Amino acid sequence: MARYLALTCEALARPVYAAAAGSPHTVTVQFYRQGLHNTPKKLRHTLQDDIDAVQPGEYDAILLAYGLCGTATADLVARHTPIIMP
């Protein structure tokens, strides 16, 4: 069974929880305030800090459930854990 970390906006809480509950894998969900969309640079830094905090082997992948969000997800870097963004 794979272990995933889902980083997402609180506006997507219901569909993300539904997807996590229906998954055969372990999905840890971490939400961010919807208001961070208004400050894309801050959102990008916050996401990158949390991506960097993941320890090697802690998760099989990091799932980003975000849209364009003011290009906040542009240039995010996976240090050692793959990032998947649908």
PDB file of C-alpha atoms in Angstrom:
ATOM      1  CA  MET A   1       0.000   0.000   0.000  1.00  0.00           C
ATOM      2  CA  ALA A   2       1.400   3.374  -1.021  1.00  0.00           C
ATOM      3  CA  ARG A   3       1.587   6.391   1.275  1.00  0.00           C
ATOM      4  CA  TYR A   4       0.722   9.786  -0.142  1.00  0.00           C
ATOM      5  CA  LEU A   5       0.721  13.334   1.180  1.00  0.00           C
ATOM      6  CA  ALA A   6      -1.981  15.495  -0.407  1.00  0.00           C
ATOM      7  CA  LEU A   7      -1.394  19.253  -0.243  1.00  0.00           C
ATOM      8  CA  THR A   8      -4.517  21.168  -1.193  1.00  0.00           C
ATOM      9  CA  CYS A   9      -6.688  24.228  -0.726  1.00  0.00           C
ATOM     10  CA  GLU A  10      -9.419  24.061   1.892  1.00  0.00           C
ATOM     11  CA  ALA A  11     -11.902  24.918  -0.886  1.00  0.00           C
ATOM     12  CA  LEU A  12     -11.374  21.363  -2.165  1.00  0.00           C
ATOM     13  CA  ALA A  13     -11.911  19.690   1.223  1.00  0.00           C
ATOM     14  CA  ARG A  14     -14.945  17.586   0.301  1.00  0.00           C
ATOM     15  CA  PRO A  15     -13.699  16.086  -2.969  1.00  0.00           C
ATOM     16  CA  VAL A  16     -10.212  15.511  -1.554  1.00  0.00           C
ATOM     17  CA  TYR A  17     -11.557  13.772   1.567  1.00  0.00           C
ATOM     18  CA  ALA A  18     -13.872  11.683  -0.639  1.00  0.00           C
ATOM     19  CA  ALA A  19     -10.983  10.652  -2.887  1.00  0.00           C
ATOM     20  CA  ALA A  20      -8.765   9.850   0.103  1.00  0.00           C
ATOM     21  CA  ALA A  21     -11.506   7.800   1.779  1.00  0.00           C
ATOM     22  CA  GLY A  22     -12.059   5.783  -1.402  1.00  0.00           C
ATOM     23  CA  SER A  23      -8.381   5.158  -2.013  1.00  0.00           C
ATOM     24  CA  PRO A  24      -6.820   1.781  -1.214  1.00  0.00           C
ATOM     25  CA  HIS A  25      -3.715   3.743  -0.192  1.00  0.00           C
ATOM     26  CA  THR A  26      -2.926   5.795   2.888  1.00  0.00           C
ATOM     27  CA  VAL A  27      -3.468   9.478   2.121  1.00  0.00           C
ATOM     28  CA  THR A  28      -2.507  12.173   4.615  1.00  0.00           C
ATOM     29  CA  VAL A  29      -4.295  15.416   3.748  1.00  0.00           C
ATOM     30  CA  GLN A  30      -2.926  18.864   4.553  1.00  0.00           C
ATOM     31  CA  PHE A  31      -5.086  21.884   3.791  1.00  0.00           C
ATOM     32  CA  TYR A  32      -4.104  25.499   3.199  1.00  0.00           C
ATOM     33  CA  ARG A  33      -6.246  28.588   3.692  1.00  0.00           C
ATOM     34  CA  GLN A  34      -8.193  29.578   0.627  1.00  0.00           C
ATOM     35  CA  GLY A  35      -6.979  33.168   1.112  1.00  0.00           C
ATOM     36  CA  LEU A  36      -3.419  32.163   0.204  1.00  0.00           C
ATOM     37  CA  HIS A  37      -4.550  32.267  -3.441  1.00  0.00           C
ATOM     38  CA  ASN A  38      -4.457  36.047  -3.098  1.00  0.00           C
ATOM     39  CA  THR A  39      -0.726  35.938  -2.377  1.00  0.00           C
ATOM     40  CA  PRO A  40       0.746  33.419  -4.864  1.00  0.00           C
ATOM     41  CA  LYS A  41       4.356  34.017  -3.802  1.00  0.00           C
ATOM     42  CA  LYS A  42       3.499  33.293  -0.165  1.00  0.00           C
ATOM     43  CA  LEU A  43       1.515  30.206  -1.200  1.00  0.00           C
ATOM     44  CA  ARG A  44       4.457  28.966  -3.309  1.00  0.00           C
ATOM     45  CA  HIS A  45       6.908  29.471  -0.419  1.00  0.00           C
ATOM     46  CA  THR A  46       4.542  27.759   2.020  1.00  0.00           C
ATOM     47  CA  LEU A  47       4.087  24.776  -0.302  1.00  0.00           C
ATOM     48  CA  GLN A  48       7.830  24.523  -0.987  1.00  0.00           C
ATOM     49  CA  ASP A  49       8.635  24.662   2.736  1.00  0.00           C
ATOM     50  CA  ASP A  50       6.186  21.818   3.405  1.00  0.00           C
ATOM     51  CA  ILE A  51       7.481  19.793   0.449  1.00  0.00           C
ATOM     52  CA  ASP A  52      11.029  20.260   1.768  1.00  0.00           C
ATOM     53  CA  ALA A  53       9.943  19.135   5.256  1.00  0.00           C
ATOM     54  CA  VAL A  54       8.981  15.671   3.983  1.00  0.00           C
ATOM     55  CA  GLN A  55      11.629  13.176   5.023  1.00  0.00           C
ATOM     56  CA  PRO A  56      13.064  10.720   2.468  1.00  0.00           C
ATOM     57  CA  GLY A  57      10.905   7.586   2.420  1.00  0.00           C
ATOM     58  CA  GLU A  58       8.133   9.169   4.493  1.00  0.00           C
ATOM     59  CA  TYR A  59       5.732   9.199   1.524  1.00  0.00           C
ATOM     60  CA  ASP A  60       5.772   7.554  -1.888  1.00  0.00           C
ATOM     61  CA  ALA A  61       4.604  10.788  -3.525  1.00  0.00           C
ATOM     62  CA  ILE A  62       3.248  14.252  -2.785  1.00  0.00           C
ATOM     63  CA  LEU A  63      -0.086  14.992  -4.450  1.00  0.00           C
ATOM     64  CA  LEU A  64      -0.795  18.645  -5.239  1.00  0.00           C
ATOM     65  CA  ALA A  65      -4.505  19.326  -5.627  1.00  0.00           C
ATOM     66  CA  TYR A  66      -4.311  22.850  -6.994  1.00  0.00           C
ATOM     67  CA  GLY A  67      -5.208  24.697 -10.168  1.00  0.00           C
ATOM     68  CA  LEU A  68      -3.240  27.591 -11.546  1.00  0.00           C
ATOM     69  CA  CYS A  69      -3.671  29.590  -8.323  1.00  0.00           C
ATOM     70  CA  GLY A  70      -1.839  32.613  -9.646  1.00  0.00           C
ATOM     71  CA  THR A  71       1.025  30.368 -10.781  1.00  0.00           C
ATOM     72  CA  ALA A  72       1.776  29.506  -7.145  1.00  0.00           C
ATOM     73  CA  THR A  73       2.619  25.936  -8.120  1.00  0.00           C
ATOM     74  CA  ALA A  74       5.087  26.969 -10.832  1.00  0.00           C
ATOM     75  CA  ASP A  75       8.714  26.102 -10.111  1.00  0.00           C
ATOM     76  CA  LEU A  76       8.003  23.894  -7.086  1.00  0.00           C
ATOM     77  CA  VAL A  77      10.861  21.433  -6.649  1.00  0.00           C
ATOM     78  CA  ALA A  78      10.748  17.843  -5.465  1.00  0.00           C
ATOM     79  CA  ARG A  79      13.894  17.229  -3.423  1.00  0.00           C
ATOM     80  CA  HIS A  80      13.520  13.459  -3.031  1.00  0.00           C
ATOM     81  CA  THR A  81       9.793  12.641  -3.088  1.00  0.00           C
ATOM     82  CA  PRO A  82       7.998  12.830  -6.449  1.00  0.00           C
ATOM     83  CA  ILE A  83       5.327  15.505  -6.850  1.00  0.00           C
ATOM     84  CA  ILE A  84       2.174  14.553  -8.733  1.00  0.00           C
ATOM     85  CA  MET A  85      -0.141  17.299  -9.899  1.00  0.00           C
ATOM     86  CA  PRO A  86      -3.218  16.130 -11.818  1.00  0.00           C
TER      87      PRO A  86
END
